[in-house]
Short mmCIF file of the C-alpha atoms (twelve columns), coordinates in Angstrom:
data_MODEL
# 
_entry.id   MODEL 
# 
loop_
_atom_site.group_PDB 
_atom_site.id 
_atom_site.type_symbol 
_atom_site.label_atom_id 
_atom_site.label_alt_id 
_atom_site.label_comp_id 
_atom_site.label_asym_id 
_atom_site.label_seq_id 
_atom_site.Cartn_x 
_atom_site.Cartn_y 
_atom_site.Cartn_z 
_atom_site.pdbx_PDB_model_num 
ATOM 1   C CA . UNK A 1   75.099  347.404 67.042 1 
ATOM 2   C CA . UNK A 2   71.531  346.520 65.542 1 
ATOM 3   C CA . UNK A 3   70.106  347.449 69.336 1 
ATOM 4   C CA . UNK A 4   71.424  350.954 69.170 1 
ATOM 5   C CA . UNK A 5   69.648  351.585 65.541 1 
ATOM 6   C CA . UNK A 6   66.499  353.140 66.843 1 
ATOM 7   C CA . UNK A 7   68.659  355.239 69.458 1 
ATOM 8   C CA . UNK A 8   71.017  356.706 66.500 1 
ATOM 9   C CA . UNK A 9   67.775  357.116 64.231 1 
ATOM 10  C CA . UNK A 10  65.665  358.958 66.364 1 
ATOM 11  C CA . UNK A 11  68.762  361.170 67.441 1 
ATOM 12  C CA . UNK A 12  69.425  361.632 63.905 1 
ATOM 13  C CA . UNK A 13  65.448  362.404 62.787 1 
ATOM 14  C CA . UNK A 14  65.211  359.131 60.738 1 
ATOM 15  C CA . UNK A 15  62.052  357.426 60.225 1 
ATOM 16  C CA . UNK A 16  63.099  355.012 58.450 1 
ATOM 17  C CA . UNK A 17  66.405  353.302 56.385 1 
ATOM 18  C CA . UNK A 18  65.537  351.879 53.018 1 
ATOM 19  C CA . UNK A 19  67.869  349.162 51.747 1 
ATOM 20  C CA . UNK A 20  68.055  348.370 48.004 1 
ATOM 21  C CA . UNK A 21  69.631  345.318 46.425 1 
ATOM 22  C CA . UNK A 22  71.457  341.998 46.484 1 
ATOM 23  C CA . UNK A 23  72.192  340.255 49.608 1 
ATOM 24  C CA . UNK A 24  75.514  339.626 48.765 1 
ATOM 25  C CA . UNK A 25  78.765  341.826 48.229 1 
ATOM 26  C CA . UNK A 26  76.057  344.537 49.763 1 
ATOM 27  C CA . UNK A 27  76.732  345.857 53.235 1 
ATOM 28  C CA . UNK A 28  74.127  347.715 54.240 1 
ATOM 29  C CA . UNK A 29  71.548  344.836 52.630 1 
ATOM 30  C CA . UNK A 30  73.990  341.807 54.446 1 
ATOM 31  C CA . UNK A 31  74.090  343.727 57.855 1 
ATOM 32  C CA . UNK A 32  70.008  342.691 58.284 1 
ATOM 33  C CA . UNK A 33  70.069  340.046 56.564 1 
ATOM 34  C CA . UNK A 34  73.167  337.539 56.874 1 
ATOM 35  C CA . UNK A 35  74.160  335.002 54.298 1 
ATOM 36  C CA . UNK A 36  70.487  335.064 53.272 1 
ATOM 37  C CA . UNK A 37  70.996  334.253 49.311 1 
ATOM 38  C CA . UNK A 38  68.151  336.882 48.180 1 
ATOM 39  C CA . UNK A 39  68.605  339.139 44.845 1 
ATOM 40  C CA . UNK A 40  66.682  342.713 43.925 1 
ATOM 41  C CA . UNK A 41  65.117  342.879 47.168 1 
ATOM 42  C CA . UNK A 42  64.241  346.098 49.204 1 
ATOM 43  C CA . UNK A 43  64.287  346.055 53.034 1 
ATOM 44  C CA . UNK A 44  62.434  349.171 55.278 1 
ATOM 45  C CA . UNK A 45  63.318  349.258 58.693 1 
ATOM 46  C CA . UNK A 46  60.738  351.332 60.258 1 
ATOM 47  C CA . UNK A 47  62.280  353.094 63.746 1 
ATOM 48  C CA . UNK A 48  61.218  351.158 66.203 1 
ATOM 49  C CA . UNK A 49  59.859  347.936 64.581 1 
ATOM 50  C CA . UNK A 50  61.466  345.011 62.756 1 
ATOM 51  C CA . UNK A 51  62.830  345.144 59.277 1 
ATOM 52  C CA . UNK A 52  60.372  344.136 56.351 1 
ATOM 53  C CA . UNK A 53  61.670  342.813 52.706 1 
ATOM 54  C CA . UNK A 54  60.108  342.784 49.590 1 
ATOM 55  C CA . UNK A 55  61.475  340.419 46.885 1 
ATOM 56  C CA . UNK A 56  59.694  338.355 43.856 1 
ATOM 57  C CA . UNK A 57  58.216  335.411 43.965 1 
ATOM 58  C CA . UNK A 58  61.566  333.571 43.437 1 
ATOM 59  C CA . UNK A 59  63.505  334.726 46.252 1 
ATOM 60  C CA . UNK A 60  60.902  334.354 49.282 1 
ATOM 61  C CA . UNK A 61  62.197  331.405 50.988 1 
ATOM 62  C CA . UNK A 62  65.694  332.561 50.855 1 
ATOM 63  C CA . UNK A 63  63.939  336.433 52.241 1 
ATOM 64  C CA . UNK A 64  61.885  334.012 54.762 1 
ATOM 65  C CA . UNK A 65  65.020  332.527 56.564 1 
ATOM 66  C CA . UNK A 66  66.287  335.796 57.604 1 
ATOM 67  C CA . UNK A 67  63.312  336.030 60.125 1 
ATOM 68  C CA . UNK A 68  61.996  339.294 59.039 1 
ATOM 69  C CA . UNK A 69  58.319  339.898 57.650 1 
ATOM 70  C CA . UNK A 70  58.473  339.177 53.559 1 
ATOM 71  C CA . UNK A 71  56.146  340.548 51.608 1 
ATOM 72  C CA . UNK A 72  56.605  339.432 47.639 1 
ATOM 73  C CA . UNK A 73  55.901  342.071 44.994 1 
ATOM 74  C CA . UNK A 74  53.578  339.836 42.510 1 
ATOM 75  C CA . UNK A 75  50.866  341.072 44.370 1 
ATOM 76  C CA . UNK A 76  51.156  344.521 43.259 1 
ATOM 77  C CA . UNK A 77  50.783  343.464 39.473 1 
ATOM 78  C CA . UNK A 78  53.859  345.310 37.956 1 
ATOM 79  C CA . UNK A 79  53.025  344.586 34.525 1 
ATOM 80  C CA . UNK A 80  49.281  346.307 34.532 1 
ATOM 81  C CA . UNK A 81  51.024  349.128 36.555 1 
ATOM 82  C CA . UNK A 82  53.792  349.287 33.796 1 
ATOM 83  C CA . UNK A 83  51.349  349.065 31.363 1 
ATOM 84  C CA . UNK A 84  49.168  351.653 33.426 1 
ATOM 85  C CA . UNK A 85  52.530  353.830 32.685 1 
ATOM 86  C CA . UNK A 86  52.449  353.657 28.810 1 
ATOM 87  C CA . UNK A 87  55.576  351.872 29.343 1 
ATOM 88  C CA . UNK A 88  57.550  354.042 31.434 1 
ATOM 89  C CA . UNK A 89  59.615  351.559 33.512 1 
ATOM 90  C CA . UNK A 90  60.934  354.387 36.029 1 
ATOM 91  C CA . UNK A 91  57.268  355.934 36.510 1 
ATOM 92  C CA . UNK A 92  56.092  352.229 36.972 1 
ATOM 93  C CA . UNK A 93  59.050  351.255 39.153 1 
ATOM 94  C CA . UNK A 94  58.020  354.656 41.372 1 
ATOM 95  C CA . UNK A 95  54.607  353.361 41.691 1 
ATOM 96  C CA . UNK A 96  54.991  349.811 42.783 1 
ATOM 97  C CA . UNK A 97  57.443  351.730 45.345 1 
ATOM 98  C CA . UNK A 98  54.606  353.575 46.433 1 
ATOM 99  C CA . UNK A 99  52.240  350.491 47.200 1 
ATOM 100 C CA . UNK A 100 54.780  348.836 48.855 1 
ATOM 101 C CA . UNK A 101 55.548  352.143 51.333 1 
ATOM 102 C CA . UNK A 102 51.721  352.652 52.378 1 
ATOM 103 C CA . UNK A 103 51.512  348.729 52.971 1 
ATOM 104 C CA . UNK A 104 53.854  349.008 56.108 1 
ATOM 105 C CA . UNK A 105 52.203  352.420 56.829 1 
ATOM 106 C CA . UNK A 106 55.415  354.209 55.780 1 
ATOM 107 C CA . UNK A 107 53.713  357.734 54.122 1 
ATOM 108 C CA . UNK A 108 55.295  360.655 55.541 1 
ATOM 109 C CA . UNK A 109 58.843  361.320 57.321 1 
ATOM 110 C CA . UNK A 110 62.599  361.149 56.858 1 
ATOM 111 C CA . UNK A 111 63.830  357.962 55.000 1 
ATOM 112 C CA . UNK A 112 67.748  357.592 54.687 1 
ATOM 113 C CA . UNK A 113 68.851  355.388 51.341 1 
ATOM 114 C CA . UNK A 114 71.452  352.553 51.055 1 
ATOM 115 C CA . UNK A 115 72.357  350.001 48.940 1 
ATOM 116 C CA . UNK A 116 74.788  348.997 46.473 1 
ATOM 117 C CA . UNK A 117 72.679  349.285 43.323 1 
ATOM 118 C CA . UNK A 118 72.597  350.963 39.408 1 
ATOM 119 C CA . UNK A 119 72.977  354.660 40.202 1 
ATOM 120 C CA . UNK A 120 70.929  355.636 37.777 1 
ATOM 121 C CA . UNK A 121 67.335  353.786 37.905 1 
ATOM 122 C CA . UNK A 122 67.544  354.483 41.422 1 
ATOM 123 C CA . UNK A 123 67.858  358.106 40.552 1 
ATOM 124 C CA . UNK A 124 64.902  357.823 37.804 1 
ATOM 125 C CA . UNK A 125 62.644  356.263 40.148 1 
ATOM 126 C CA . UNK A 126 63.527  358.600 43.012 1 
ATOM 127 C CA . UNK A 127 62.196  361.702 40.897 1 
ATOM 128 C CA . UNK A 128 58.603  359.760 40.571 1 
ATOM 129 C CA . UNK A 129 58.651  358.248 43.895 1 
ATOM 130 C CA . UNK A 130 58.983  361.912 45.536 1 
ATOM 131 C CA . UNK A 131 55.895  363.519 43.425 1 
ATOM 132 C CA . UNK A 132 53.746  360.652 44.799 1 
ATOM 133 C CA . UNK A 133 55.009  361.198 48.041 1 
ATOM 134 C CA . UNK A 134 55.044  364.352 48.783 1 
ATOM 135 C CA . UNK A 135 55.688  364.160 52.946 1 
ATOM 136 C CA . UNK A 136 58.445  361.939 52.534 1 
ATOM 137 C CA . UNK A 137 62.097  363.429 52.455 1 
ATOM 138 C CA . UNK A 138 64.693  360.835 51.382 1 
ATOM 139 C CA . UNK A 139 67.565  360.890 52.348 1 
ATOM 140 C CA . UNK A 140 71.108  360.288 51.009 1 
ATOM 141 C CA . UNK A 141 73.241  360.166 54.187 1 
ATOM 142 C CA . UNK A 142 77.471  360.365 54.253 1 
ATOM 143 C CA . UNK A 143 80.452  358.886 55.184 1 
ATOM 144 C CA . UNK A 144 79.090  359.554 58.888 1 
ATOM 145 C CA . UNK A 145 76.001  357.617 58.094 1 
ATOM 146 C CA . UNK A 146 73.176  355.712 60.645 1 
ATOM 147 C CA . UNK A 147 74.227  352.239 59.376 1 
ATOM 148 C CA . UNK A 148 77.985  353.114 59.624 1 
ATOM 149 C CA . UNK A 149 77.740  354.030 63.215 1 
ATOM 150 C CA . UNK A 150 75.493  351.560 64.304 1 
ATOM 151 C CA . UNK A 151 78.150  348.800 62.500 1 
ATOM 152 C CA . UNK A 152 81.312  350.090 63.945 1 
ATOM 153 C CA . UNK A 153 80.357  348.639 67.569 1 
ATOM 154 C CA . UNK A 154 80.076  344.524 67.223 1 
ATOM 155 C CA . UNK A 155 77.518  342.147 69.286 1 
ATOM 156 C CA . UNK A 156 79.416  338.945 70.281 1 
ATOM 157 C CA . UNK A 157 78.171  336.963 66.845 1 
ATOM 158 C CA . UNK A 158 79.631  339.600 64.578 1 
ATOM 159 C CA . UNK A 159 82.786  339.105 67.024 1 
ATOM 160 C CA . UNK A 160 82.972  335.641 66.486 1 
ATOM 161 C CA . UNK A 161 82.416  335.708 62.861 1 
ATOM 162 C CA . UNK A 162 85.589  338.127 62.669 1 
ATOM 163 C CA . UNK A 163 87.470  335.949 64.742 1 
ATOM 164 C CA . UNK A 164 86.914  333.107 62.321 1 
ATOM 165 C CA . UNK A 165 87.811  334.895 59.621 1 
ATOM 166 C CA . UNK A 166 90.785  335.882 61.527 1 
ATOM 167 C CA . UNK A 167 91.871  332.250 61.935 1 
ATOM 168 C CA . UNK A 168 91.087  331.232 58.385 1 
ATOM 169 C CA . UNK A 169 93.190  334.166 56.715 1 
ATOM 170 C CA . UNK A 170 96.501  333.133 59.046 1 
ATOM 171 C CA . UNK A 171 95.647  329.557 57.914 1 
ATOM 172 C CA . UNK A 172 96.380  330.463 54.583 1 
ATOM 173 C CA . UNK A 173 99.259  332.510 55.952 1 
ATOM 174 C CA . UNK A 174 100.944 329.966 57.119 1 
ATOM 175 C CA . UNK A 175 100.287 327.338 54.020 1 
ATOM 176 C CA . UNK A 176 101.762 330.186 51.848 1 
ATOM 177 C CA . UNK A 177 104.965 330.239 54.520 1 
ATOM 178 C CA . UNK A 178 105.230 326.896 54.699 1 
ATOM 179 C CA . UNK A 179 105.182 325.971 50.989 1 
ATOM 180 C CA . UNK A 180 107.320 328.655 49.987 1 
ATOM 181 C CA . UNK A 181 110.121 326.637 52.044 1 
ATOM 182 C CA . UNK A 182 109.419 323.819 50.146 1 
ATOM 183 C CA . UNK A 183 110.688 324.485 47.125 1 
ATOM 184 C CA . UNK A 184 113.749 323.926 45.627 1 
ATOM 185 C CA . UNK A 185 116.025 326.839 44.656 1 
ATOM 186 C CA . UNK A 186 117.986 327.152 41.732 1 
ATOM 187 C CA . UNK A 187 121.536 328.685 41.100 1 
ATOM 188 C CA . UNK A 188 119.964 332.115 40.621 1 
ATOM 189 C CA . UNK A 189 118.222 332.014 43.628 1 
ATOM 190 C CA . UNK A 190 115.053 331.230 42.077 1 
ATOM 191 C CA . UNK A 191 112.300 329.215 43.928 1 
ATOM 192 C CA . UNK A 192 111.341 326.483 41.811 1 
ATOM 193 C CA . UNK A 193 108.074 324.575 41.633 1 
ATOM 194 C CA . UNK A 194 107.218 321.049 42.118 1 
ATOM 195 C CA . UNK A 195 107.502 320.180 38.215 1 
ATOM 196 C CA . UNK A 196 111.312 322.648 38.390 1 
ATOM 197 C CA . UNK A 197 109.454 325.362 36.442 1 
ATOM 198 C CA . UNK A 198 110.335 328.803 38.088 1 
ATOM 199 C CA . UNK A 199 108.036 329.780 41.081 1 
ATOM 200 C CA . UNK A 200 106.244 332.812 39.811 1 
ATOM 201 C CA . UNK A 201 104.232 335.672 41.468 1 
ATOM 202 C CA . UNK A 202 101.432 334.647 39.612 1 
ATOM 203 C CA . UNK A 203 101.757 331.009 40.374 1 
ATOM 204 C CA . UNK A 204 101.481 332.667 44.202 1 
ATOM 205 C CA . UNK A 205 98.558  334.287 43.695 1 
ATOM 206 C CA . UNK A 206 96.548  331.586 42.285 1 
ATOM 207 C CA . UNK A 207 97.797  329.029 45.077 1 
ATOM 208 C CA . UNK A 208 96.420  331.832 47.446 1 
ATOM 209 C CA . UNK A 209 93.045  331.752 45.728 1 
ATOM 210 C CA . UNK A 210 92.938  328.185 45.878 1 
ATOM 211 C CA . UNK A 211 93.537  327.645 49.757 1 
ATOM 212 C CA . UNK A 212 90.996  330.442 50.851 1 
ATOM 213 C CA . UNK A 213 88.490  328.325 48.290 1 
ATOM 214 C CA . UNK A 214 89.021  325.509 50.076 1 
ATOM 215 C CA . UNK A 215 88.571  326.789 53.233 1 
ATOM 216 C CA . UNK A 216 85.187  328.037 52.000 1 
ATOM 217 C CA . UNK A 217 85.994  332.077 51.815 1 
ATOM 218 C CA . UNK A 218 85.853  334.776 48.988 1 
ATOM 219 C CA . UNK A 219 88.693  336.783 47.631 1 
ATOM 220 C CA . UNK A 220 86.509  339.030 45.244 1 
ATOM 221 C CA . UNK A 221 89.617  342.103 46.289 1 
ATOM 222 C CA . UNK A 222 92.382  339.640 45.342 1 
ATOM 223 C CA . UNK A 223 95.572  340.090 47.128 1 
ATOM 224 C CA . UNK A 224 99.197  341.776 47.131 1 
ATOM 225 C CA . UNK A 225 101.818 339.550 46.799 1 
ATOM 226 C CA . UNK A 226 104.482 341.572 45.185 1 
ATOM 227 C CA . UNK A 227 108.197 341.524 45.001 1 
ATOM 228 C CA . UNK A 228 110.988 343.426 44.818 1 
ATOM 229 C CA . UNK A 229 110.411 347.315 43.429 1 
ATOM 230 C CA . UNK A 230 106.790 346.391 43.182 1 
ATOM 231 C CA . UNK A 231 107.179 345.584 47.007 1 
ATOM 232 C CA . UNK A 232 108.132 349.203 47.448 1 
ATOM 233 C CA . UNK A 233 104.765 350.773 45.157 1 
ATOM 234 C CA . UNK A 234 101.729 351.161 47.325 1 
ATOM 235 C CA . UNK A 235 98.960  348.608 46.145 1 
ATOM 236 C CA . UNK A 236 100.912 347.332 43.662 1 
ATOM 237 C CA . UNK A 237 99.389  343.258 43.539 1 
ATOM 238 C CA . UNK A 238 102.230 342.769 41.687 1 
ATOM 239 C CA . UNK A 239 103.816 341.411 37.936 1 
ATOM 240 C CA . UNK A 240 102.367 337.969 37.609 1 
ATOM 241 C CA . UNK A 241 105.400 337.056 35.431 1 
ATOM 242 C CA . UNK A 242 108.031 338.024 37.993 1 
ATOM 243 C CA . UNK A 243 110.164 335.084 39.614 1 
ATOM 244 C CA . UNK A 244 109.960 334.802 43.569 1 
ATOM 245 C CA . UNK A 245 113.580 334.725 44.769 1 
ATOM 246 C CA . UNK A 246 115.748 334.764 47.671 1 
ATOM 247 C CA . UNK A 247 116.754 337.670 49.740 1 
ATOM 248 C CA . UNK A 248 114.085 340.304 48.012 1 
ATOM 249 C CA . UNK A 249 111.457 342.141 49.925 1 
ATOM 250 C CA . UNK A 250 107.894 340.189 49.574 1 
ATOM 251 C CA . UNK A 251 105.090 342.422 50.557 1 
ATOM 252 C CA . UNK A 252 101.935 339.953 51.447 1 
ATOM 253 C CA . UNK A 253 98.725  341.521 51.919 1 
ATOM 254 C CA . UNK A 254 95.959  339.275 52.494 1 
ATOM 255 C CA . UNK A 255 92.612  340.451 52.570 1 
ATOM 256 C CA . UNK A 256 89.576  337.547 52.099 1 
ATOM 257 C CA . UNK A 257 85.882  337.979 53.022 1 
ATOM 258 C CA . UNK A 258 82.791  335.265 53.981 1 
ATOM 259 C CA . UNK A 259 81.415  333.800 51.266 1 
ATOM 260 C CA . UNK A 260 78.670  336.047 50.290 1 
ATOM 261 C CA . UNK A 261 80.043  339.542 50.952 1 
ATOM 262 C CA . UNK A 262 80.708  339.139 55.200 1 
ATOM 263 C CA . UNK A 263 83.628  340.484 57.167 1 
ATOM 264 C CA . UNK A 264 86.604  340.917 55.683 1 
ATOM 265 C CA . UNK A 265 90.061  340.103 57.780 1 
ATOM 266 C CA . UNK A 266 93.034  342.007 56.574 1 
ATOM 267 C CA . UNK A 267 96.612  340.699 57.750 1 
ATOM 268 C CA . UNK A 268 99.902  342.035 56.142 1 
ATOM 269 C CA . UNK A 269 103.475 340.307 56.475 1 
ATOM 270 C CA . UNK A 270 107.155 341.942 54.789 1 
ATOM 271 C CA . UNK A 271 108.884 338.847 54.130 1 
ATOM 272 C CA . UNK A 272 112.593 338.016 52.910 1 
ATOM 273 C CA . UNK A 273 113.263 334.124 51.640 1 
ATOM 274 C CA . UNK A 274 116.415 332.650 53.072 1 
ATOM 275 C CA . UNK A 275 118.237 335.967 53.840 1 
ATOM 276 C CA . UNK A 276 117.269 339.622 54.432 1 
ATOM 277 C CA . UNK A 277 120.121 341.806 52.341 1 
ATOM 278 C CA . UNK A 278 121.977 344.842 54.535 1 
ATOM 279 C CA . UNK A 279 119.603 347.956 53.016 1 
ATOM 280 C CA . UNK A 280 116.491 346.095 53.785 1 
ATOM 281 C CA . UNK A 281 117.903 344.661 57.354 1 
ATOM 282 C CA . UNK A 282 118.614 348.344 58.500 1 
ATOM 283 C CA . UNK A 283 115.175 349.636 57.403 1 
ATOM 284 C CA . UNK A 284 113.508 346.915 59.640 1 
ATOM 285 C CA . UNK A 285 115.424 347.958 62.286 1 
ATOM 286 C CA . UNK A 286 114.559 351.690 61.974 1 
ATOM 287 C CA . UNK A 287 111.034 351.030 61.959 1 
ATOM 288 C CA . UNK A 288 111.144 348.375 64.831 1 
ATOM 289 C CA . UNK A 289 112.657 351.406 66.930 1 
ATOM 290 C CA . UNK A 290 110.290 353.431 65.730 1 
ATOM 291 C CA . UNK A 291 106.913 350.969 66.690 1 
ATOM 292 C CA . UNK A 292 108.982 350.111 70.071 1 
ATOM 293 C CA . UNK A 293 109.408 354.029 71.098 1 
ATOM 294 C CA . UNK A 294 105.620 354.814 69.977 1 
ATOM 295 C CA . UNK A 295 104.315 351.342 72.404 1 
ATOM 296 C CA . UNK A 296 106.644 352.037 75.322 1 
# 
């Protein structure tokens, strides 16, 4: 949780985290600041104190609802500094950096990077910013990073935001169930649509898409809704052109996120329309025994 960040920093030797990016579809940038819509921003979060974000001129009342301290970057005067830089965008870039660390009193210590950004500006700027900096180490952390631990333990609002999620994605679920038994079948065993055009995977997919959109959620992952031998291939989303029929494996994984790069919910089903055929009947029952030994 956001309460145990200064615990895990200071155990870890941090001085600070430095966040770089979008708002959105960014996790390390969206666990500070929410559904905050803010763009090219940078947040510090100085152990011990409150997070501060820098943004342009544009995005300050969107960096302004997130509570935090926002400081926008005009008044550094990027273009004299770039100009100051005979052009040099990283060098200039590296500079404006360095204005905006000494203005929170952020000049020396350990400072772990995140954000989902352009690799390679970030690298660029890095190889300035470290010259002109000389007592600050940054830091590129791993899969066993601050943010990750301090994420994996929820406060009641990220709880309930899960939980909403939750109830959305078996919404959607259950619209996809329920209008799959709708439809009419035809002598091959073909679902048909509304207008008697076959029912395709494809046609599943975008109904999917639609009912999370209008229940005001993202699906920028897609989905697996696959069929048949692409039921039995690992990941496969599968063919869009493929018919949905009866009595052939469905494999329905459903994945959606808030709007704005929140929590995801993930919820899988292995369905069968109208029958379940003997091979596929026997393998559910092996792995019910199987799940039923492990939980008793």
């Amino acid at each position: 949780m956001k309460n145990d960040l200064s615990l895990i920093m200071e155990r870890e030797n941090i001085n600070a985290l430095w966040v770089m990016g979008n708002a959105s579809h960014n996790p390390s940038m969206a666990y500070f600041t929410g559904s905050a819509h803010v763009s090219g921003a940078d947040l510090i979060l100085i152990r011990g104190k409150e997070p501060v974000i820098f943004c342009n001129a544009m995005e300050r009342e969107e960096a302004a609802s997130t509570g935090f301290e926002t400081i926008v970057t005009a008044k550094y005067g990027f273009l004299k500094i770039l100009e100051e830089s005979k052009g040099n965008l990283l060098e200039a870039r590296a500079k404006m950096r360095k204005l905006m660390f000494e203005d929170i009193g952020l000049t020396r210590g350990r400072v772990a990077v995140y954000g989902k950004v352009e690799i390679g500006p970030v690298l660029g700027t890095l190889k300035y910013l470290e010259k002109m900096l000389p007592e600050i180490e940054f830091i590129g952390e791993g899969d066993d990073s601050i943010l990750l631990e301090a994420r994996a333990t929820k406060d009641i609002h990220e709880i309930e935001r899960i939980r909403e999620m939750g109830k959305i994605t078996t919404k959607v679920v259950g619209k996809t169930a329920a209008y799959l038994q709708s439809c009419q079948v035809n002598e091959d065993e073909i679902l048909l649509q509304e207008n008697g055009e076959p029912l395709t995977i494809g046609d599943m997919h975008i109904k999917i898409n639609y009912w999370l959109a209008e229940l005001g959620v993202e699906n920028p992952l897609g989905c697996i809704f696959a069929i048949g031998r692409d039921a039995g291939v690992p990941h496969s989303a599968g063919t869009h052109e493929d018919p949905v029929r009866l009595g052939k494996t469905i494999i329905f994984d459903i994945y959606p996120q808030e709007t704005g790069g929140g929590y995801f919910f993930d919820f899988t089903r292995t369905w069968c329309l109208g029958y379940a055929p003997e091979a596929e009947t026997a393998m559910y029952e092996d792995v019910k025994a199987v799940y039923q030994t492990i939980m008793d």
